């Protein structure tokens, strides 16, 4: 039975009645249970994703930016696809039609259908990419290897807004049980995710060199004396400039580049139509898939191996999905369907028409520039060079987004992440990653020197990320989406079978280049696995050695323990309990601050967490010592505030908690209160067999003084009538106000940030491999990563570090 009650008179017409003494609030007795926010469930309102109410003005603006950020890589692939596919010449005139037909249907199948019109809908509340798929899966099944999940996490408004329809399906429950009960399934899922991530970062080292070098090679048609060394160093100079401008932000780069790429796509389409009409309009026959069959029948193994070069036509597709956090589904679909798709296909068709009439190796080696009218060479060359530079931008943006996800998953040493746009939170810049990619791209250019060798290395990154995306997409369809099982089976069979053929063709040429990105990916994966392994071990160690309630009480009641003025924020990674470093601190320095808050900054598998849902509090016994536990929850794309700003918000919500703890907690009886906003107009409460749940639609602001209600007993009665049983006297209200004043006073006395510097070493009896991983590799990574206080923007003058050693 549900009841609704309004607050009574409007605020503007409230009657003022003189008041003295005790408020007599006689209510029917109810079984009221207090909610412990760190250990029990709560109910929060659900909100739609931020892409649901997108305006067309914003869509068109983002669609325009899409052209500058996402499509230049796909748009510059015609510079080198045919040249690498027919590097040994054209064996049969119809081979050109066969390759063109494979390009057309591969582009439509893998880029348009799979990514743009299927995978983009598997976004994580507007975020895309491999990590977004993993985060989405981890919200519907407990697959995280770190045991820091809390029931309250699922109640964040963006956490599981589509869970209920899917949860009713038996196959979803089967998949959920499989992922949660099988350690092998958890590890395999994690391994696939970091493999795709490592490959994506490796791809970011290869895309800029191949795109820019292919464009620079066009100069040889007008400057035959230009040597390979000279083209290589020109490319290196351009790459250095490209990475240097990243610090200005994707938002500015997108608007700067979009007009150039737009003109580039129009020019390519026009040249494609020109070549098709001039040389052979019959190339349109390539839309007939029989030419694919004829191509493989004629060329057999050679034709199969050539798939490795043909798949370069959709390189950059993974960036469409990974960079979704920068844009939106509708903007990408709009600009892709009416902009990129017709332009790129017309370009490939035009080049095929040219190759039908020009089969000499000299024509094939630089077919793109050979096929354009001589009067348009220089404008086309300049645009090609700029577009190739811009094409690299998509992969660089992808690398920044990927590294941000890695940080949230605790899979990589800490790096500095800068948010470059106030309007779009997904637009990032990471200085360390930018420098690393710049150096790597230059080394690849100088070392490989030609697009052919880089292309072979590029292929393995593209195809393996495709396969992993298909596998994760299938899990999402089974676990999350309410899709007919036959559609899932068709998706899995079609894409796994076709992508396996491409993968086999690439791996066949393993010694000719693909080992390079695999070697780079192996190094990145080693870093990720070591960092995550030690992090999980350290967390479990602290969890097993948490300080019990009795021990905490004994520590706080020690006679030699001194309380100094101020607020002490003690940072820990544990979401429950008191970390073992706390008694270590008291043992060495028996002094603590008048108010202590144990802070855990936790990243949830959602892009964003609203500030109103950020903090979970619990008071540590004995209450008179003013010691609290707090979990500050952030999404993996949320920006951490500066330390001073964080304290202001923390203290505000801590005062909420102190007030509510005294208002709704009667002795030891638990009370469950659900907060929806910040002021009171109405309440909803529901009587259940197991207890009494109260929904407080709006509450007072934390800073409001309860003494003001001594002049407003009618307001006081209407606000508290549904919350308190028995009698509430003035002393209780003053106690709330006094506690709030104590907290504010200690904040004014000064805030000290206490960070545990825990050194992790392997136990003496550990095997040699574990000692190498923990004592050497992890230690090296930790010493060369950013300190925790820098990540949290803590002022040095307010920092206190506490050292301790853990043997794991």
XYZ file of C-alpha atoms in Angstrom, residues 368-706:
339
model
C 46.037 7.104 -57.012
C 48.145 10.018 -58.255
C 48.557 8.522 -61.740
C 44.792 8.348 -62.181
C 44.027 11.993 -61.427
C 43.987 14.647 -64.202
C 47.394 16.371 -64.483
C 45.855 19.816 -63.947
C 44.543 18.700 -60.551
C 47.760 17.084 -59.331
C 48.992 19.808 -56.996
C 45.610 20.620 -55.389
C 45.006 16.892 -54.960
C 48.482 16.301 -53.547
C 48.130 19.074 -51.001
C 44.696 17.827 -49.922
C 45.949 14.223 -49.824
C 48.830 15.231 -47.596
C 46.594 17.190 -45.249
C 43.955 14.440 -45.233
C 46.563 11.801 -44.427
C 47.739 13.904 -41.498
C 44.158 14.307 -40.358
C 43.545 10.584 -40.842
C 46.109 9.912 -38.168
C 44.076 12.081 -35.801
C 41.351 9.457 -35.471
C 43.789 6.856 -34.217
C 45.496 9.321 -31.887
C 42.121 10.203 -30.378
C 41.445 6.475 -30.103
C 44.720 6.020 -28.206
C 43.813 8.762 -25.718
C 40.358 7.263 -25.110
C 41.831 3.775 -24.739
C 44.420 4.904 -22.216
C 41.709 6.623 -20.209
C 39.858 3.301 -20.008
C 43.051 1.516 -18.968
C 43.478 3.907 -16.059
C 39.917 3.284 -14.902
C 40.487 -0.479 -14.966
C 43.791 -0.195 -13.051
C 45.621 -1.866 -15.926
C 48.310 0.686 -16.624
C 50.717 2.902 -14.672
C 49.232 6.294 -13.835
C 49.529 8.994 -16.491
C 48.291 12.570 -16.678
C 44.901 12.922 -18.418
C 43.770 16.366 -19.536
C 40.224 17.210 -20.614
C 40.465 19.604 -23.549
C 36.805 20.530 -23.961
C 34.420 21.918 -21.361
C 31.455 21.037 -23.565
C 32.335 17.426 -24.425
C 33.891 15.498 -21.534
C 35.112 12.659 -23.753
C 37.734 14.768 -25.508
C 41.113 14.064 -23.924
C 44.816 14.719 -24.232
C 47.500 12.605 -22.527
C 50.992 14.133 -22.798
C 52.938 10.949 -22.007
C 50.996 8.885 -24.549
C 51.331 11.614 -27.163
C 55.125 11.667 -26.790
C 55.311 7.868 -26.862
C 53.211 7.652 -30.047
C 55.225 10.416 -31.709
C 58.540 8.672 -31.047
C 57.149 5.281 -32.078
C 55.654 6.602 -35.328
C 58.925 8.276 -36.270
C 60.915 5.103 -35.494
C 58.530 3.006 -37.607
C 58.849 5.454 -40.510
C 62.639 5.530 -40.385
C 62.932 1.766 -39.849
C 60.421 0.499 -42.446
C 60.863 3.275 -45.054
C 58.123 1.962 -47.422
C 54.343 1.688 -47.179
C 54.421 -1.964 -48.261
C 56.193 -3.197 -45.144
C 54.172 -0.943 -42.839
C 50.964 -2.210 -44.496
C 51.793 -5.822 -43.606
C 52.337 -4.820 -39.994
C 49.143 -2.754 -40.060
C 46.977 -5.667 -41.211
C 47.314 -7.804 -38.082
C 46.130 -4.983 -35.800
C 43.057 -4.349 -37.917
C 41.947 -7.956 -38.287
C 42.485 -9.096 -34.677
C 40.599 -6.106 -33.263
C 37.766 -6.971 -35.678
C 37.599 -10.552 -34.376
C 37.696 -9.531 -30.705
C 34.981 -6.926 -31.270
C 32.778 -9.628 -32.814
C 33.284 -11.945 -29.825
C 32.509 -9.226 -27.273
C 29.533 -8.061 -29.326
C 28.125 -11.588 -29.248
C 28.389 -11.662 -25.449
C 26.618 -8.286 -25.264
C 23.824 -9.597 -27.483
C 23.388 -12.681 -25.280
C 23.702 -10.895 -21.939
C 22.306 -7.418 -22.485
C 20.249 -7.109 -25.648
C 16.749 -8.466 -26.041
C 17.446 -9.963 -29.470
C 16.147 -13.149 -31.037
C 18.698 -15.936 -30.665
C 18.616 -16.629 -34.417
C 19.752 -13.085 -35.207
C 22.623 -13.533 -32.766
C 23.542 -16.842 -34.412
C 23.512 -15.237 -37.868
C 25.678 -12.349 -36.678
C 28.188 -14.688 -35.057
C 28.411 -17.143 -37.955
C 28.683 -14.478 -40.672
C 31.322 -12.340 -39.008
C 33.414 -15.021 -37.305
C 33.627 -17.038 -40.537
C 34.536 -14.096 -42.781
C 36.933 -12.523 -40.301
C 38.632 -15.880 -39.755
C 39.413 -16.033 -43.476
C 40.975 -12.564 -43.332
C 42.891 -13.467 -40.163
C 44.323 -16.629 -41.698
C 45.457 -14.680 -44.778
C 47.259 -12.136 -42.591
C 48.904 -14.706 -40.315
C 50.138 -16.643 -43.348
C 52.538 -13.750 -44.012
C 53.592 -13.546 -40.355
C 57.347 -13.253 -40.964
C 56.906 -10.412 -43.473
C 55.766 -7.787 -41.015
C 52.883 -8.759 -38.699
C 55.321 -9.772 -35.942
C 56.175 -6.090 -35.381
C 52.787 -4.957 -33.981
C 52.442 -8.270 -32.149
C 55.791 -7.668 -30.475
C 54.760 -4.124 -29.526
C 51.393 -5.411 -28.309
C 53.137 -8.110 -26.257
C 55.179 -5.470 -24.431
C 52.067 -3.385 -23.743
C 50.166 -6.455 -22.547
C 53.027 -7.390 -20.232
C 52.798 -3.939 -18.641
C 49.010 -4.217 -18.305
C 49.047 -7.744 -16.876
C 51.829 -7.040 -14.365
C 50.251 -3.796 -13.170
C 46.784 -5.319 -12.837
C 48.066 -8.549 -11.239
C 49.938 -6.731 -8.476
C 47.065 -4.304 -7.973
C 44.627 -7.190 -7.441
C 47.052 -8.966 -5.091
C 47.635 -5.803 -3.059
C 43.902 -5.134 -2.802
C 43.206 -8.675 -1.608
C 46.036 -8.403 0.929
C 44.561 -5.206 2.392
C 41.087 -6.750 2.354
C 42.321 -9.771 4.307
C 44.108 -7.545 6.842
C 41.419 -4.932 7.463
C 41.196 -3.638 11.001
C 38.296 -5.071 12.990
C 35.756 -2.885 14.814
C 37.152 -3.813 18.217
C 40.679 -2.977 17.099
C 39.551 0.377 15.742
C 37.782 1.118 19.012
C 40.879 0.209 21.018
C 43.051 2.399 18.790
C 40.765 5.420 19.097
C 40.453 5.012 22.896
C 44.205 4.819 23.530
C 45.234 7.221 26.276
C 48.362 8.322 24.471
C 46.442 9.140 21.286
C 46.360 12.886 20.676
C 43.715 14.677 18.595
C 44.964 17.686 16.636
C 42.741 20.297 15.013
C 41.791 19.847 11.379
C 40.209 17.428 8.921
C 42.294 14.401 7.918
C 41.466 12.735 4.594
C 42.996 9.266 4.599
C 43.126 7.832 1.072
C 42.757 4.074 0.649
C 41.697 1.751 -2.162
C 39.493 -0.417 0.058
C 35.765 0.169 -0.339
C 35.026 -1.594 2.962
C 36.771 -1.605 6.303
C 39.776 0.240 7.720
C 43.105 -0.404 5.943
C 46.050 -1.960 7.845
C 48.134 1.152 7.304
C 45.967 3.064 9.829
C 47.179 1.217 12.970
C 50.677 1.401 11.471
C 50.364 5.203 11.426
C 49.065 5.396 15.012
C 51.796 3.077 16.211
C 54.507 5.305 14.747
C 52.838 8.668 15.373
C 50.019 8.408 17.996
C 48.248 11.489 16.666
C 45.163 11.879 14.482
C 42.981 14.785 13.412
C 39.771 15.799 15.147
C 37.752 14.583 12.148
C 38.998 11.652 10.047
C 37.487 10.526 6.736
C 38.802 7.402 5.008
C 38.429 8.177 1.302
C 38.249 5.632 -1.518
C 38.201 7.006 -5.065
C 36.488 4.310 -7.096
C 35.905 4.098 -10.844
C 32.633 2.478 -11.882
C 32.110 0.723 -15.234
C 30.006 3.634 -16.489
C 31.204 6.731 -18.361
C 29.787 9.234 -15.861
C 28.431 9.385 -12.308
C 26.345 12.354 -11.228
C 27.634 14.318 -8.251
C 24.391 13.626 -6.389
C 25.201 9.899 -6.521
C 28.921 10.163 -5.932
C 29.409 9.699 -2.187
C 28.659 6.785 0.110
C 29.266 7.388 3.832
C 29.395 5.355 7.007
C 30.358 6.432 10.504
C 32.935 4.370 12.353
C 32.261 3.503 15.985
C 32.628 5.061 18.528
C 30.673 7.964 17.053
C 32.080 10.618 19.383
C 35.476 10.281 17.667
C 34.067 11.636 14.361
C 35.639 8.996 12.096
C 33.913 8.257 8.767
C 34.295 5.970 5.766
C 33.571 7.415 2.324
C 33.553 5.966 -1.189
C 33.737 8.635 -3.911
C 32.499 7.056 -7.136
C 33.442 8.309 -10.604
C 32.781 7.116 -14.124
C 35.763 6.117 -16.232
C 35.443 9.339 -18.235
C 34.811 11.640 -15.266
C 37.461 14.191 -14.453
C 38.827 14.248 -10.916
C 38.384 17.648 -9.310
C 41.181 19.696 -7.863
C 41.759 18.760 -4.213
C 40.202 21.948 -2.789
C 37.091 21.614 -4.950
C 36.785 17.954 -3.990
C 36.886 18.822 -0.278
C 34.110 21.409 -0.655
C 31.761 18.878 -2.252
C 32.808 16.122 0.156
C 32.131 18.265 3.233
C 28.764 19.334 1.866
C 27.616 15.736 1.443
C 29.211 14.690 4.722
C 26.990 17.219 6.457
C 24.021 15.692 4.645
C 25.015 12.329 6.074
C 25.548 13.594 9.637
C 22.150 15.261 9.642
C 20.370 12.250 8.169
C 22.117 9.836 10.521
C 20.735 11.721 13.531
C 17.325 12.420 12.014
C 16.463 8.938 10.796
C 18.530 6.689 13.047
C 16.745 5.862 16.293
C 19.209 4.148 18.613
C 20.507 1.000 16.974
C 17.449 0.507 14.786
C 18.271 0.687 11.078
C 16.482 3.090 8.808
C 16.313 3.012 5.025
C 15.933 6.416 3.392
C 16.063 7.109 -0.326
C 17.036 10.649 -1.390
C 15.978 12.043 -4.741
C 16.965 15.717 -4.580
C 17.828 18.599 -2.297
C 14.645 20.115 -0.819
C 11.342 18.839 0.571
C 7.952 19.243 -1.077
C 6.495 15.735 -0.899
C 7.221 12.306 0.449
C 6.409 8.820 -0.748
C 6.484 5.897 1.607
C 5.532 2.297 1.102
C 4.657 -0.267 3.734
C 6.123 -3.721 3.084
C 6.092 -6.959 5.099
C 9.847 -6.691 5.694
C 9.880 -3.106 6.892
C 9.187 0.484 6.016
C 10.869 2.221 3.084
C 10.708 6.003 2.824
C 11.316 7.915 -0.385
C 12.333 11.458 0.441
C 11.674 13.280 -2.828
C 13.574 16.342 -1.655
C 15.636 17.188 1.408
C 17.077 20.255 3.086
C 20.412 21.577 1.983
C 23.205 20.331 4.278
C 24.225 23.781 5.421
C 20.719 24.768 6.573
C 20.519 25.374 10.311
C 17.806 23.534 12.162
